[in-house]
Amino acid sequence: MASTTEQPRATKARRPRDMALSMLVLIVPVFLIVAFYRYLGHETPPAVDTTEVYGSVQRAGKFQALKPEQLPDGWRIASATFTGGVLRVGITAPDNGAMQLVESADPASVLVPAVVGPNPHDDGETSIAGLQWHRLSQGRPGERAIVQSTANRTVIIVGQAKESQLADLATRLRA
């Protein structure tokens, strides 16, 4: 009986070229899918319908809510909630203009520290569309705010947007 030992087969070493071809086969379909998705126009997230939220504010009857109307091209309402008597509407504008419109029957002395921060710097008053607004800064890093307070409603527009964008949003608020 002769012993036969089989020698293991030598495996071929993989070359970098083979790896590059494998990667190409995987990457090309991904790029085609992304290009097709953008071509169909799905790059911009949809705007939020605020009808139900503003209906909740009206049913609560604590204050008359101001609603942003006729927003410029590129601006969109990204979120809207009404909880605990506070209306919050998230709005985005071009150039990283992220803003939040906050409205409540709470006085400014209560609402401003909760929304803007505990110790914001008062940058004085400004007139926007014939109404007086207080300009605030340094509440939260990189954010600024404008505040309008009446006997039964406080309105705050806060965010990392430019001051001109905050003012532009204020001019578009309608009861």
PDB file of N, CA and C in Angstrom, residues 110-166:
ATOM      1  N   VAL A 110     -40.995  84.766  30.772  1.00  0.00           N
ATOM      2  CA  VAL A 110     -41.001  83.309  30.945  1.00  0.00           C
ATOM      3  C   VAL A 110     -40.526  82.609  29.675  1.00  0.00           C
ATOM      4  N   LEU A 111     -41.025  83.069  28.532  1.00  0.00           N
ATOM      5  CA  LEU A 111     -40.767  82.378  27.268  1.00  0.00           C
ATOM      6  C   LEU A 111     -39.349  82.598  26.734  1.00  0.00           C
ATOM      7  N   VAL A 112     -38.822  83.817  26.855  1.00  0.00           N
ATOM      8  CA  VAL A 112     -37.493  84.113  26.297  1.00  0.00           C
ATOM      9  C   VAL A 112     -36.398  83.244  26.908  1.00  0.00           C
ATOM     10  N   PRO A 113     -36.292  83.109  28.236  1.00  0.00           N
ATOM     11  CA  PRO A 113     -35.235  82.240  28.767  1.00  0.00           C
ATOM     12  C   PRO A 113     -35.387  80.781  28.332  1.00  0.00           C
ATOM     13  N   ALA A 114     -36.617  80.323  28.174  1.00  0.00           N
ATOM     14  CA  ALA A 114     -36.839  78.940  27.764  1.00  0.00           C
ATOM     15  C   ALA A 114     -36.475  78.696  26.303  1.00  0.00           C
ATOM     16  N   VAL A 115     -36.646  79.703  25.455  1.00  0.00           N
ATOM     17  CA  VAL A 115     -36.424  79.535  24.017  1.00  0.00           C
ATOM     18  C   VAL A 115     -35.051  80.039  23.584  1.00  0.00           C
ATOM     19  N   VAL A 116     -34.691  81.230  24.026  1.00  0.00           N
ATOM     20  CA  VAL A 116     -33.459  81.880  23.556  1.00  0.00           C
ATOM     21  C   VAL A 116     -32.253  81.491  24.405  1.00  0.00           C
ATOM     22  N   GLY A 117     -32.456  81.333  25.689  1.00  0.00           N
ATOM     23  CA  GLY A 117     -31.368  81.017  26.610  1.00  0.00           C
ATOM     24  C   GLY A 117     -31.513  81.856  27.864  1.00  0.00           C
ATOM     25  N   PRO A 118     -30.790  81.500  28.917  1.00  0.00           N
ATOM     26  CA  PRO A 118     -30.986  82.164  30.207  1.00  0.00           C
ATOM     27  C   PRO A 118     -30.543  83.623  30.274  1.00  0.00           C
ATOM     28  N   ASN A 119     -29.491  84.001  29.586  1.00  0.00           N
ATOM     29  CA  ASN A 119     -28.969  85.366  29.695  1.00  0.00           C
ATOM     30  C   ASN A 119     -28.644  85.968  28.331  1.00  0.00           C
ATOM     31  N   PRO A 120     -29.644  86.186  27.481  1.00  0.00           N
ATOM     32  CA  PRO A 120     -29.335  86.763  26.176  1.00  0.00           C
ATOM     33  C   PRO A 120     -28.976  88.243  26.301  1.00  0.00           C
ATOM     34  N   HIS A 121     -28.167  88.700  25.374  1.00  0.00           N
ATOM     35  CA  HIS A 121     -27.770  90.111  25.334  1.00  0.00           C
ATOM     36  C   HIS A 121     -28.828  90.893  24.560  1.00  0.00           C
ATOM     37  N   ASP A 122     -29.342  91.961  25.141  1.00  0.00           N
ATOM     38  CA  ASP A 122     -30.340  92.813  24.482  1.00  0.00           C
ATOM     39  C   ASP A 122     -29.609  93.777  23.544  1.00  0.00           C
ATOM     40  N   ASP A 123     -29.836  93.616  22.251  1.00  0.00           N
ATOM     41  CA  ASP A 123     -29.199  94.465  21.241  1.00  0.00           C
ATOM     42  C   ASP A 123     -30.071  95.642  20.837  1.00  0.00           C
ATOM     43  N   GLY A 124     -31.107  95.932  21.618  1.00  0.00           N
ATOM     44  CA  GLY A 124     -31.957  97.091  21.352  1.00  0.00           C
ATOM     45  C   GLY A 124     -33.176  96.748  20.524  1.00  0.00           C
ATOM     46  N   GLU A 125     -33.953  97.779  20.255  1.00  0.00           N
ATOM     47  CA  GLU A 125     -35.182  97.602  19.498  1.00  0.00           C
ATOM     48  C   GLU A 125     -34.960  97.901  18.031  1.00  0.00           C
ATOM     49  N   THR A 126     -35.843  97.329  17.218  1.00  0.00           N
ATOM     50  CA  THR A 126     -35.855  97.601  15.789  1.00  0.00           C
ATOM     51  C   THR A 126     -37.303  97.611  15.330  1.00  0.00           C
ATOM     52  N   SER A 127     -37.583  98.383  14.314  1.00  0.00           N
ATOM     53  CA  SER A 127     -38.934  98.442  13.765  1.00  0.00           C
ATOM     54  C   SER A 127     -38.990  97.556  12.525  1.00  0.00           C
ATOM     55  N   ILE A 128     -39.925  96.599  12.539  1.00  0.00           N
ATOM     56  CA  ILE A 128     -40.106  95.696  11.408  1.00  0.00           C
ATOM     57  C   ILE A 128     -41.579  95.747  11.023  1.00  0.00           C
ATOM     58  N   ALA A 129     -41.856  96.184   9.832  1.00  0.00           N
ATOM     59  CA  ALA A 129     -43.226  96.294   9.314  1.00  0.00           C
ATOM     60  C   ALA A 129     -44.106  97.119  10.249  1.00  0.00           C
ATOM     61  N   GLY A 130     -43.541  98.161  10.810  1.00  0.00           N
ATOM     62  CA  GLY A 130     -44.296  99.062  11.668  1.00  0.00           C
ATOM     63  C   GLY A 130     -44.485  98.585  13.096  1.00  0.00           C
ATOM     64  N   LEU A 131     -43.883  97.476  13.461  1.00  0.00           N
ATOM     65  CA  LEU A 131     -43.996  96.945  14.824  1.00  0.00           C
ATOM     66  C   LEU A 131     -42.625  96.934  15.494  1.00  0.00           C
ATOM     67  N   GLN A 132     -42.608  97.132  16.795  1.00  0.00           N
ATOM     68  CA  GLN A 132     -41.350  97.133  17.552  1.00  0.00           C
ATOM     69  C   GLN A 132     -40.978  95.712  17.970  1.00  0.00           C
ATOM     70  N   TRP A 133     -39.744  95.343  17.691  1.00  0.00           N
ATOM     71  CA  TRP A 133     -39.202  94.035  18.056  1.00  0.00           C
ATOM     72  C   TRP A 133     -37.925  94.268  18.849  1.00  0.00           C
ATOM     73  N   HIS A 134     -37.647  93.422  19.835  1.00  0.00           N
ATOM     74  CA  HIS A 134     -36.381  93.453  20.566  1.00  0.00           C
ATOM     75  C   HIS A 134     -35.422  92.480  19.898  1.00  0.00           C
ATOM     76  N   ARG A 135     -34.190  92.930  19.664  1.00  0.00           N
ATOM     77  CA  ARG A 135     -33.151  92.068  19.094  1.00  0.00           C
ATOM     78  C   ARG A 135     -32.333  91.480  20.239  1.00  0.00           C
ATOM     79  N   LEU A 136     -32.133  90.168  20.201  1.00  0.00           N
ATOM     80  CA  LEU A 136     -31.358  89.479  21.233  1.00  0.00           C
ATOM     81  C   LEU A 136     -30.257  88.656  20.582  1.00  0.00           C
ATOM     82  N   SER A 137     -29.141  88.530  21.277  1.00  0.00           N
ATOM     83  CA  SER A 137     -28.042  87.686  20.800  1.00  0.00           C
ATOM     84  C   SER A 137     -27.390  87.010  21.993  1.00  0.00           C
ATOM     85  N   GLN A 138     -26.510  86.088  21.706  1.00  0.00           N
ATOM     86  CA  GLN A 138     -25.696  85.394  22.705  1.00  0.00           C
ATOM     87  C   GLN A 138     -26.524  84.577  23.697  1.00  0.00           C
ATOM     88  N   GLY A 139     -27.737  84.203  23.319  1.00  0.00           N
ATOM     89  CA  GLY A 139     -28.515  83.316  24.168  1.00  0.00           C
ATOM     90  C   GLY A 139     -27.957  81.911  24.076  1.00  0.00           C
ATOM     91  N   ARG A 140     -27.944  81.377  22.861  1.00  0.00           N
ATOM     92  CA  ARG A 140     -27.301  80.092  22.564  1.00  0.00           C
ATOM     93  C   ARG A 140     -26.253  80.379  21.491  1.00  0.00           C
ATOM     94  N   PRO A 141     -25.148  79.674  21.514  1.00  0.00           N
ATOM     95  CA  PRO A 141     -24.054  79.962  20.578  1.00  0.00           C
ATOM     96  C   PRO A 141     -24.502  79.986  19.118  1.00  0.00           C
ATOM     97  N   GLY A 142     -24.155  81.061  18.430  1.00  0.00           N
ATOM     98  CA  GLY A 142     -24.423  81.198  17.006  1.00  0.00           C
ATOM     99  C   GLY A 142     -25.838  81.586  16.648  1.00  0.00           C
ATOM    100  N   GLU A 143     -26.690  81.791  17.632  1.00  0.00           N
ATOM    101  CA  GLU A 143     -28.068  82.139  17.336  1.00  0.00           C
ATOM    102  C   GLU A 143     -28.374  83.577  17.709  1.00  0.00           C
ATOM    103  N   ARG A 144     -29.356  84.134  17.033  1.00  0.00           N
ATOM    104  CA  ARG A 144     -29.881  85.455  17.376  1.00  0.00           C
ATOM    105  C   ARG A 144     -31.396  85.348  17.359  1.00  0.00           C
ATOM    106  N   ALA A 145     -32.050  86.319  17.943  1.00  0.00           N
ATOM    107  CA  ALA A 145     -33.504  86.273  18.037  1.00  0.00           C
ATOM    108  C   ALA A 145     -34.091  87.669  17.965  1.00  0.00           C
ATOM    109  N   ILE A 146     -35.354  87.713  17.558  1.00  0.00           N
ATOM    110  CA  ILE A 146     -36.144  88.934  17.668  1.00  0.00           C
ATOM    111  C   ILE A 146     -37.422  88.558  18.403  1.00  0.00           C
ATOM    112  N   VAL A 147     -37.866  89.472  19.271  1.00  0.00           N
ATOM    113  CA  VAL A 147     -39.001  89.183  20.148  1.00  0.00           C
ATOM    114  C   VAL A 147     -39.987  90.337  20.104  1.00  0.00           C
ATOM    115  N   GLN A 148     -41.269  89.979  19.982  1.00  0.00           N
ATOM    116  CA  GLN A 148     -42.338  90.968  20.076  1.00  0.00           C
ATOM    117  C   GLN A 148     -43.312  90.462  21.131  1.00  0.00           C
ATOM    118  N   SER A 149     -43.624  91.316  22.082  1.00  0.00           N
ATOM    119  CA  SER A 149     -44.505  90.913  23.171  1.00  0.00           C
ATOM    120  C   SER A 149     -45.645  91.909  23.319  1.00  0.00           C
ATOM    121  N   THR A 150     -46.870  91.370  23.399  1.00  0.00           N
ATOM    122  CA  THR A 150     -48.051  92.185  23.665  1.00  0.00           C
ATOM    123  C   THR A 150     -48.678  91.662  24.953  1.00  0.00           C
ATOM    124  N   ALA A 151     -49.834  92.190  25.313  1.00  0.00           N
ATOM    125  CA  ALA A 151     -50.479  91.804  26.567  1.00  0.00           C
ATOM    126  C   ALA A 151     -50.848  90.318  26.616  1.00  0.00           C
ATOM    127  N   ASN A 152     -51.206  89.722  25.471  1.00  0.00           N
ATOM    128  CA  ASN A 152     -51.651  88.327  25.502  1.00  0.00           C
ATOM    129  C   ASN A 152     -50.898  87.395  24.558  1.00  0.00           C
ATOM    130  N   ARG A 153     -49.772  87.846  23.998  1.00  0.00           N
ATOM    131  CA  ARG A 153     -49.016  86.982  23.092  1.00  0.00           C
ATOM    132  C   ARG A 153     -47.561  87.408  23.050  1.00  0.00           C
ATOM    133  N   THR A 154     -46.675  86.414  23.054  1.00  0.00           N
ATOM    134  CA  THR A 154     -45.242  86.649  22.845  1.00  0.00           C
ATOM    135  C   THR A 154     -44.835  85.889  21.594  1.00  0.00           C
ATOM    136  N   VAL A 155     -44.135  86.583  20.688  1.00  0.00           N
ATOM    137  CA  VAL A 155     -43.658  85.988  19.441  1.00  0.00           C
ATOM    138  C   VAL A 155     -42.141  86.082  19.436  1.00  0.00           C
ATOM    139  N   ILE A 156     -41.499  84.935  19.212  1.00  0.00           N
ATOM    140  CA  ILE A 156     -40.029  84.890  19.134  1.00  0.00           C
ATOM    141  C   ILE A 156     -39.655  84.229  17.813  1.00  0.00           C
ATOM    142  N   ILE A 157     -38.736  84.848  17.096  1.00  0.00           N
ATOM    143  CA  ILE A 157     -38.132  84.215  15.926  1.00  0.00           C
ATOM    144  C   ILE A 157     -36.658  84.059  16.270  1.00  0.00           C
ATOM    145  N   VAL A 158     -36.204  82.825  16.345  1.00  0.00           N
ATOM    146  CA  VAL A 158     -34.853  82.534  16.799  1.00  0.00           C
ATOM    147  C   VAL A 158     -34.181  81.555  15.846  1.00  0.00           C
ATOM    148  N   GLY A 159     -32.866  81.673  15.709  1.00  0.00           N
ATOM    149  CA  GLY A 159     -32.152  80.702  14.890  1.00  0.00           C
ATOM    150  C   GLY A 159     -30.782  81.166  14.469  1.00  0.00           C
ATOM    151  N   GLN A 160     -30.147  80.347  13.649  1.00  0.00           N
ATOM    152  CA  GLN A 160     -28.814  80.640  13.148  1.00  0.00           C
ATOM    153  C   GLN A 160     -28.876  81.374  11.818  1.00  0.00           C
ATOM    154  N   ALA A 161     -30.019  81.904  11.493  1.00  0.00           N
ATOM    155  CA  ALA A 161     -30.196  82.643  10.254  1.00  0.00           C
ATOM    156  C   ALA A 161     -29.608  84.048  10.383  1.00  0.00           C
ATOM    157  N   LYS A 162     -29.472  84.704   9.230  1.00  0.00           N
ATOM    158  CA  LYS A 162     -29.028  86.096   9.226  1.00  0.00           C
ATOM    159  C   LYS A 162     -30.122  86.967   9.831  1.00  0.00           C
ATOM    160  N   GLU A 163     -29.727  88.093  10.378  1.00  0.00           N
ATOM    161  CA  GLU A 163     -30.708  89.005  10.973  1.00  0.00           C
ATOM    162  C   GLU A 163     -31.732  89.458   9.931  1.00  0.00           C
ATOM    163  N   SER A 164     -31.292  89.632   8.690  1.00  0.00           N
ATOM    164  CA  SER A 164     -32.219  90.041   7.630  1.00  0.00           C
ATOM    165  C   SER A 164     -33.260  88.953   7.360  1.00  0.00           C
ATOM    166  N   GLN A 165     -32.884  87.684   7.509  1.00  0.00           N
ATOM    167  CA  GLN A 165     -33.841  86.596   7.314  1.00  0.00           C
ATOM    168  C   GLN A 165     -34.863  86.557   8.452  1.00  0.00           C
ATOM    169  N   LEU A 166     -34.407  86.820   9.678  1.00  0.00           N
ATOM    170  CA  LEU A 166     -35.334  86.892  10.804  1.00  0.00           C
ATOM    171  C   LEU A 166     -36.354  88.003  10.569  1.00  0.00           C
TER     172      LEU A 166
END
